Coordinates of C-alpha atoms and ligand atoms in Angstrom, one line a residue:
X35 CA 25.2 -10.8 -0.3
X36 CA 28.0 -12.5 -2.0
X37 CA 26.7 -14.7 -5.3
X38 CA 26.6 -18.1 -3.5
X39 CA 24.9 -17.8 -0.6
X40 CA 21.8 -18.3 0.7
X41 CA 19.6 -15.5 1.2
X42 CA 18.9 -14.8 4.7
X43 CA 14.9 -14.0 5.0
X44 CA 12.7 -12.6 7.8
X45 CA 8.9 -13.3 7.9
X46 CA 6.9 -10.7 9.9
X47 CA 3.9 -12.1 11.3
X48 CA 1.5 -9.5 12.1
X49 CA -1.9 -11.3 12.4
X50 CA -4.6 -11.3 9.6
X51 CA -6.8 -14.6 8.6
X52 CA -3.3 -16.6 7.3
X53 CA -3.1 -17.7 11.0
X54 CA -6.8 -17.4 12.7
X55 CA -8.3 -20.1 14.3
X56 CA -11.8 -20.0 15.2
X57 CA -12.5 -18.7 18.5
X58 CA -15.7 -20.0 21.0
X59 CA -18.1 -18.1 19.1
X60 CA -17.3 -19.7 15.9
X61 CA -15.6 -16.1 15.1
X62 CA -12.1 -16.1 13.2
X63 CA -9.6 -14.5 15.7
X64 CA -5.5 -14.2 15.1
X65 CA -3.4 -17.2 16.1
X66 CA 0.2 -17.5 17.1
X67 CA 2.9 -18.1 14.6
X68 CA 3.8 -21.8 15.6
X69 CA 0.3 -22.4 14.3
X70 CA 1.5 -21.3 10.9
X71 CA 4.8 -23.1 10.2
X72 CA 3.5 -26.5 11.7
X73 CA 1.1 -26.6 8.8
X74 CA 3.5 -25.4 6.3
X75 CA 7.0 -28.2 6.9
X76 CA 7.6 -27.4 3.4
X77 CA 8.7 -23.8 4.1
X78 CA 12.0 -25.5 5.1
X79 CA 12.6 -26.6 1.5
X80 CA 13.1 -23.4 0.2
X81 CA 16.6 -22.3 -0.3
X82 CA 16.9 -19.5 2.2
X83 CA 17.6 -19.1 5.7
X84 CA 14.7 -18.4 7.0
X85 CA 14.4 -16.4 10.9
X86 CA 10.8 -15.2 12.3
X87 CA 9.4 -12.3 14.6
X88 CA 6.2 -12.7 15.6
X89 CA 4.1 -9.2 16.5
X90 CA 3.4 -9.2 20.2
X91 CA -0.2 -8.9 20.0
X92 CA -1.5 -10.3 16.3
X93 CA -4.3 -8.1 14.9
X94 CA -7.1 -8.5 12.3
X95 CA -5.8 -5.8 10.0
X96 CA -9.1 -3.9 10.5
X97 CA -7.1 -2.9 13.7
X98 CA -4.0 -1.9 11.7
X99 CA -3.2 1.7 12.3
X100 CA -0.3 4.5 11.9
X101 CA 1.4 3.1 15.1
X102 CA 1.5 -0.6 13.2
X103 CA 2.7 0.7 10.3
X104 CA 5.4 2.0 12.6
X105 CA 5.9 -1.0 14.3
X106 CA 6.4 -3.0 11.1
X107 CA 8.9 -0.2 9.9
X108 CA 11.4 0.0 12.7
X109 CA 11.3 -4.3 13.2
X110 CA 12.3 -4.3 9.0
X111 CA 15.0 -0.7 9.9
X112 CA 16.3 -2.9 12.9
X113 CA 16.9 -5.9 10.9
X114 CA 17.9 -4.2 7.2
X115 CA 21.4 -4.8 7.4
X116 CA 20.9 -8.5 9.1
X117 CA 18.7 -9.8 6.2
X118 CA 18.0 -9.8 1.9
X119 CA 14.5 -10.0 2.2
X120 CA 11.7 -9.4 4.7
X121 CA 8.3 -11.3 3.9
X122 CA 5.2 -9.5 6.0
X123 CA 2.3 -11.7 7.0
X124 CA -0.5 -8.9 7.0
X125 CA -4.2 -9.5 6.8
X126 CA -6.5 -8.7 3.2
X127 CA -8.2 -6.0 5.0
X128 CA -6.3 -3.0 5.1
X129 CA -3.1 -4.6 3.3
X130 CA -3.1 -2.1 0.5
X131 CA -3.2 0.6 2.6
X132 CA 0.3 -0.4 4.8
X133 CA 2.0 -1.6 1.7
X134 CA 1.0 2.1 0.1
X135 CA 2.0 3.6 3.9
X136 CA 5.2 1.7 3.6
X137 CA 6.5 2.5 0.2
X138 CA 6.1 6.3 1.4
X139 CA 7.8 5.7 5.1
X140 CA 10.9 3.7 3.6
X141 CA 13.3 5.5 1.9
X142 CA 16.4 4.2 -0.3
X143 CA 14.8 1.0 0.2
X144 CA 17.4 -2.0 -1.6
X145 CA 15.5 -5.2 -0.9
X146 CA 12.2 -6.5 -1.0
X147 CA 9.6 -6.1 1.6
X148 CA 6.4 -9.0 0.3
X149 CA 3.6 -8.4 1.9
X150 CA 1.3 -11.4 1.8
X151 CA -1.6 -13.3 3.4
X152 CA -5.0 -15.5 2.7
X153 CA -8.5 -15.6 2.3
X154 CA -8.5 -18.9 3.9
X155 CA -6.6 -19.8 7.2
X156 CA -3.7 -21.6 7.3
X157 CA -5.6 -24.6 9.0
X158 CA -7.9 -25.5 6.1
X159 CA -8.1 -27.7 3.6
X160 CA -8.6 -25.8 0.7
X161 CA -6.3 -23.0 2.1
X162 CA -4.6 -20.5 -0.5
X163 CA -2.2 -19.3 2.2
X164 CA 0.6 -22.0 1.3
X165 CA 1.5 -21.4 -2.5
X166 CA 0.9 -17.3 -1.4
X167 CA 3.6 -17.7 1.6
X168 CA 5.8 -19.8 -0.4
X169 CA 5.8 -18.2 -3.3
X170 CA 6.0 -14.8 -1.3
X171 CA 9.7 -16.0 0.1
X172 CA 11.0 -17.0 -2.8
X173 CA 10.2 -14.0 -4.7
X174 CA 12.0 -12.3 -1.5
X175 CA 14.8 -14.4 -2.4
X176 CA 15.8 -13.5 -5.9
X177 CA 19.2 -11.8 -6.7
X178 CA 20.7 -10.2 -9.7
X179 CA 23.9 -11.0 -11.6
X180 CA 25.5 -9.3 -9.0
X181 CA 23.9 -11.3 -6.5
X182 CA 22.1 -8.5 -4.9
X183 CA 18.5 -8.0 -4.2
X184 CA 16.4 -8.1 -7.3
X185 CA 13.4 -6.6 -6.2
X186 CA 13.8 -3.2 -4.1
X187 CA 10.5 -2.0 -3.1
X188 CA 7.2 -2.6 -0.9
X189 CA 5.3 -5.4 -3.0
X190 CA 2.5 -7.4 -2.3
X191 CA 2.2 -10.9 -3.3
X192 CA -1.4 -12.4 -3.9
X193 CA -2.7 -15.4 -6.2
X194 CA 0.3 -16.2 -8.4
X195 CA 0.5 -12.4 -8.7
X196 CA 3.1 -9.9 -7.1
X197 CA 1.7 -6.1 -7.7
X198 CA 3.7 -2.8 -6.8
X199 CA 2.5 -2.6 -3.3
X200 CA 1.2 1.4 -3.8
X201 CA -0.3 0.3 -7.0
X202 CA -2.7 -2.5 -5.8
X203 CA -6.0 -2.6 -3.5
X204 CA -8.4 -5.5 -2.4
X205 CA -11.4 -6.2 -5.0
X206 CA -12.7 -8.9 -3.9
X207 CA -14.0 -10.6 -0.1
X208 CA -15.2 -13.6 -2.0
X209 CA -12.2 -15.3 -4.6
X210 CA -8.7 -16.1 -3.9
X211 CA -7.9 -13.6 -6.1
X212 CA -8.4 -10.6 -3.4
X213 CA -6.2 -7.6 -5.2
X214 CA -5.9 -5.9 -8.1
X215 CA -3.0 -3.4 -9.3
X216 CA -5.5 -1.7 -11.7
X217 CA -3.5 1.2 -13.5
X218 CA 0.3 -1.1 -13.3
X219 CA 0.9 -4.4 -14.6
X220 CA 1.8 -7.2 -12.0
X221 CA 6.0 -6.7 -11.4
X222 CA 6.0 -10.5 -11.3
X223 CA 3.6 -13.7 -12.1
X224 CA 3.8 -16.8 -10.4
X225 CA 3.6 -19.9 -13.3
X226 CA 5.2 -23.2 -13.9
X227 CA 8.1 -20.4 -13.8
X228 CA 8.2 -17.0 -11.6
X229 CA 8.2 -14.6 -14.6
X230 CA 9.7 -10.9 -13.5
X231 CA 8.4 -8.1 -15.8
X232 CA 12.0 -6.5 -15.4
X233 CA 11.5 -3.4 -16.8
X234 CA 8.6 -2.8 -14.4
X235 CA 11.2 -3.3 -11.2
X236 CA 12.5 -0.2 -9.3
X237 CA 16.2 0.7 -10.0
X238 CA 18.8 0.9 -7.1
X239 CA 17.7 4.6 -5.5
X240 CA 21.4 5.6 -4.7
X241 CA 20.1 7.0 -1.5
X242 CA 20.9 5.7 1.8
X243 CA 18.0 3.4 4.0
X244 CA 15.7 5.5 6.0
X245 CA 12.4 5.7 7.7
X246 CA 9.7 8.4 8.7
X247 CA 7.4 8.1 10.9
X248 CA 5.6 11.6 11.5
X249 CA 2.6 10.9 9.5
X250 CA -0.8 13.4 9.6
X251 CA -3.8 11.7 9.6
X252 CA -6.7 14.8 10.1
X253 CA -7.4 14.0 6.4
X254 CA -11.2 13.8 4.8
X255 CA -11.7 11.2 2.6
X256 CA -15.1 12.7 0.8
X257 CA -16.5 9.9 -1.4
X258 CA -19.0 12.0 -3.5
X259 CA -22.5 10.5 -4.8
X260 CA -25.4 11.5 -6.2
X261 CA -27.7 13.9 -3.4
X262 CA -24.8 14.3 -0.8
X263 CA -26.1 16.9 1.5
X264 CA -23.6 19.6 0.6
X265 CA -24.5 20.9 4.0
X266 CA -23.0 18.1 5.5
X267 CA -20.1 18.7 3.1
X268 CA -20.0 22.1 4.6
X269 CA -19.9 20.7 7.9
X270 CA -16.9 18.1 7.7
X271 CA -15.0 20.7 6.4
X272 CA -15.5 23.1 9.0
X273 CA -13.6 20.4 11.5
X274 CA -10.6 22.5 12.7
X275 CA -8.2 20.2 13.1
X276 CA -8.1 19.3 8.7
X277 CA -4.9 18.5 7.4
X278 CA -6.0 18.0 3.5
X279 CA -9.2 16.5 2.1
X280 CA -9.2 13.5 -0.8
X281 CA -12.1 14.2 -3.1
X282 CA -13.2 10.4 -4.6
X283 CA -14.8 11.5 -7.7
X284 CA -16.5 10.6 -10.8
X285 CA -15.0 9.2 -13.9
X286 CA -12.3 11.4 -15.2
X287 CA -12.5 13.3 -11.7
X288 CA -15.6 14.8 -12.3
X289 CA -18.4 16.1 -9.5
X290 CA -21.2 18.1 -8.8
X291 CA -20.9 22.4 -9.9
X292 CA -22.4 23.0 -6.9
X293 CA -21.4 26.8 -6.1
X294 CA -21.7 26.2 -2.4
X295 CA -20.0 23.2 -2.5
X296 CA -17.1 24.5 -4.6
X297 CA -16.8 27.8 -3.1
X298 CA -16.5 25.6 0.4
X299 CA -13.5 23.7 -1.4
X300 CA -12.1 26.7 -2.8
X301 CA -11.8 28.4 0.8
X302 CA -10.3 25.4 2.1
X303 CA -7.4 25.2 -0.4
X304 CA -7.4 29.5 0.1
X305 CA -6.7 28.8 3.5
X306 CA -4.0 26.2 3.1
X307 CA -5.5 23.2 3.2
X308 CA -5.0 20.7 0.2
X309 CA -7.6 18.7 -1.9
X310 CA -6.8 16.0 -4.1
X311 CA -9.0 14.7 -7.2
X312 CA -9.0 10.8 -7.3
X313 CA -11.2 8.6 -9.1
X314 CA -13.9 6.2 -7.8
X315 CA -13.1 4.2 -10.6
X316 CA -11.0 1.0 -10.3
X317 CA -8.7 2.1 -13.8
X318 CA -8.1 4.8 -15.5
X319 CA -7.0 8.8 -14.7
X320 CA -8.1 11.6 -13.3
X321 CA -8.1 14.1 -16.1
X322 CA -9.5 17.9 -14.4
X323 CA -10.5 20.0 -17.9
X324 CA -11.5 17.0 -19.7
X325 CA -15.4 17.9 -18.8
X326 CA -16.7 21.2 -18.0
X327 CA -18.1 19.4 -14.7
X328 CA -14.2 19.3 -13.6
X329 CA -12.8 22.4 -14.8
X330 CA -13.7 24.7 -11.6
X331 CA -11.6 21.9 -9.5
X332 CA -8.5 22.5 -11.5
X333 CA -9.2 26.7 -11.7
X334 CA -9.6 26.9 -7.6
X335 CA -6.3 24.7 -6.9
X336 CA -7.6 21.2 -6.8
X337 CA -4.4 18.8 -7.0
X338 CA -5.1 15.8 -9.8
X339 CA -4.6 12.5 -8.0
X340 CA -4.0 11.0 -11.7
X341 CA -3.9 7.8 -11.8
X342 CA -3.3 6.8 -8.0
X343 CA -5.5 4.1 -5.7
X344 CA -7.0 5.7 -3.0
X345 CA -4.9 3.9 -0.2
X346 CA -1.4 5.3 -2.1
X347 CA -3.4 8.7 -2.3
X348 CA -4.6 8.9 1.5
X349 CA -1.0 7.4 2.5
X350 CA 1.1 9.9 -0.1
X351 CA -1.0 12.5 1.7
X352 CA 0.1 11.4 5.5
X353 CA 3.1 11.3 4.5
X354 CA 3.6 14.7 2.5
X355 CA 1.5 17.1 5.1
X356 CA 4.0 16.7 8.1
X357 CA 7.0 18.5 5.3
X358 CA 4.7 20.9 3.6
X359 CA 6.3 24.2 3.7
X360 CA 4.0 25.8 0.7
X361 CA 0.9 24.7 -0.8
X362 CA 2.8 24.9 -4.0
X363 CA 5.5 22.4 -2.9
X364 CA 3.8 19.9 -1.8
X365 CA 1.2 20.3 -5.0
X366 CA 4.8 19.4 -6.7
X367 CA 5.8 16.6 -4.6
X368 CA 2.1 15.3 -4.7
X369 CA 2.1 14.6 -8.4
X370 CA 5.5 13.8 -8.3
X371 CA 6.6 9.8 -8.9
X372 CA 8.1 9.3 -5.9
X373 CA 7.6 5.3 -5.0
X374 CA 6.4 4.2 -9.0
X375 CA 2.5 5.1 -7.1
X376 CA 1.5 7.7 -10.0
X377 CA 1.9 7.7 -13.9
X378 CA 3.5 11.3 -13.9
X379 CA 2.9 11.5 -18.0
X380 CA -1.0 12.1 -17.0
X381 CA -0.9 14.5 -14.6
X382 CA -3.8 17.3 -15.5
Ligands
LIG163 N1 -10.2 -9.6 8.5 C1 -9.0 -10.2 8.0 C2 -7.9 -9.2 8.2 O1 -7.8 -8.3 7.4 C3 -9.2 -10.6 6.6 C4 -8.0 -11.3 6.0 O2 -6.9 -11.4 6.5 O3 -8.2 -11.9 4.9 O4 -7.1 -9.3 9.1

């Protein structure tokens, strides 16, 4: 983009509350895209040139699968070299997890992809989706000195806040503040001014634009509490079709010394299937060693999910299986930094 003109901007509408209406039964249900920009005439003040695509069938993003994910992938591939910025309309449900899916699937990515949305429809009064979609395209429409793209990764814009889009999950059903990026600092705040925390921004990648789209998904998310039946343990990880398994742990990545349930982990990772450690806290790090009650994981092969979310964890893992060759490599590309999803300084 040369440094005069006008950014040229696509908005993805894939459903989600932003655009629900309420249906006969007094249930929210996704609305077309017309409903949208006829409450929003100021969306034609900003200075961009703005172009929409509406998905065929809008989904509450509790409906949002793989197949979506790859849906919204090919219509931002088919459009990269067409546009600066793509701005994805995406309900709070599962958002997290397709901007985490996303930052995986693209790679070289040189412009902004903002995902964004509301807790309250488009439609009503006190609705947060305006400032959010606004705000949303003109982050989208920043450039550099050089007039190109200032942003260059899979974000997601929420209450005056754009977070790392692998880095941030929804906290909260109730406020308008619906995400948090707990363990990275926002990459941009939304005052009287749009302040970008520069140093936080991904540099230009040097690789050319690409997207996968082979993605496993026989993965065991195993969120551990007190009195699990570790026969039932046992039994989810007898399933034959297991890919990997994410453990969601305690603290510092702690969990039960079981011997049955550990020796049931440690034939799993024997017979090449891999576990992750993440944290069922909202901030901090795994750290396996740190407590005796975490040392076994590290000593039978347990891979440290540091500091991840456990929407960039599960989607790091989709996307890892399908180009595992050893257990060893992809234990190196699984703690490896490849999107800005993992503080690689922790890893333990
Ligand atoms: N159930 C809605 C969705 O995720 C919630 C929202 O958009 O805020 O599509």
């Amino acid at each position: 983009m040369s440094k005069n003109k006008k950014p040229r901007i696509l908005l993805v509408y894939t459903g989600g509350t932003i655009g629900m209406v309420k249906g006969a039964d007094g249930a929210l249900q996704p609305f077309d895209f017309e409903n949208i920009i006829s409450h929003i005439p100021e969306i034609n003040m900003i200075d961009c040139h703005l172009s929409s695509y509406s998905f065929p069938v809008l989904l509450d993003s509790s409906n949002i699968n793989p197949s979506s994910w790859i849906e919204i992938a090919r219509v931002i591939e088919d459009n990269y070299y067409s546009y600066d910025g793509f701005v994805v309309l995406h309900g709070t449900d599962t958002m997290a997890y397709t901007t985490s899916a996303l930052s995986f699937m693209f790679s070289g990515l040189e412009k902004p992809v903002i995902f964004t949305g509301s807790q309250l429809p488009i439609g009503h009064l006190r609705t947060d989706a305006k400032e959010n979609l606004i705000t949303a395209i003109e982050l989208s429409s920043l450039t550099d000195d050089e007039g190109m793209p200032l942003i260059r990764e899979v974000c997601l814009y929420f209450q005056h806040e754009l977070y790392r889009g692998n880095r941030s999950t929804k906290i909260n059903a109730e406020q308008f503040n619906a995400f948090a990026s707990p363990n990275c600092p926002p990459l941009a705040h939304s005052g009287v001014h749009l302040s970008v925390n520069h140093q936080l921004l991904r540099k230009p990648s040097m690789s050319e634009f690409g997207v996968t789209t082979v993605l496993s998904t026989h993965i065991l998310l195993l969120h551990i509490y007190p009195g699990m039946s570790i026969e039932m343990v046992k039994h989810l990880l007898s399933y034959e079709k297991l890919e990997g398994v994410i453990l969601l742990t305690y603290g510092a990545g702690n969990a039960p010394t079981d011997e049955v349930f550990l020796s049931a982990l440690e034939e799993k990772i024997a017979s090449g299937i891999p576990v992750v450690n993440v944290t069922q806290c909202l901030k901090g790090s795994v750290s396996q060693g740190e407590y005796a009650v975490s040392q076994t994981l590290k000593e039978i092969g347990v891979i440290s999910g540091v500091d991840m979310t456990k929407e960039a964890a599960i989607t790091k893992m989709m996307y890892l299986l399908p180009r595992k060759r050893t257990m060893e490599e992809f234990r190196k590309l699984y703690v490896k930094d490849l999107r800005g999803e993992i503080n690689t300084i922790k890893v333990k």
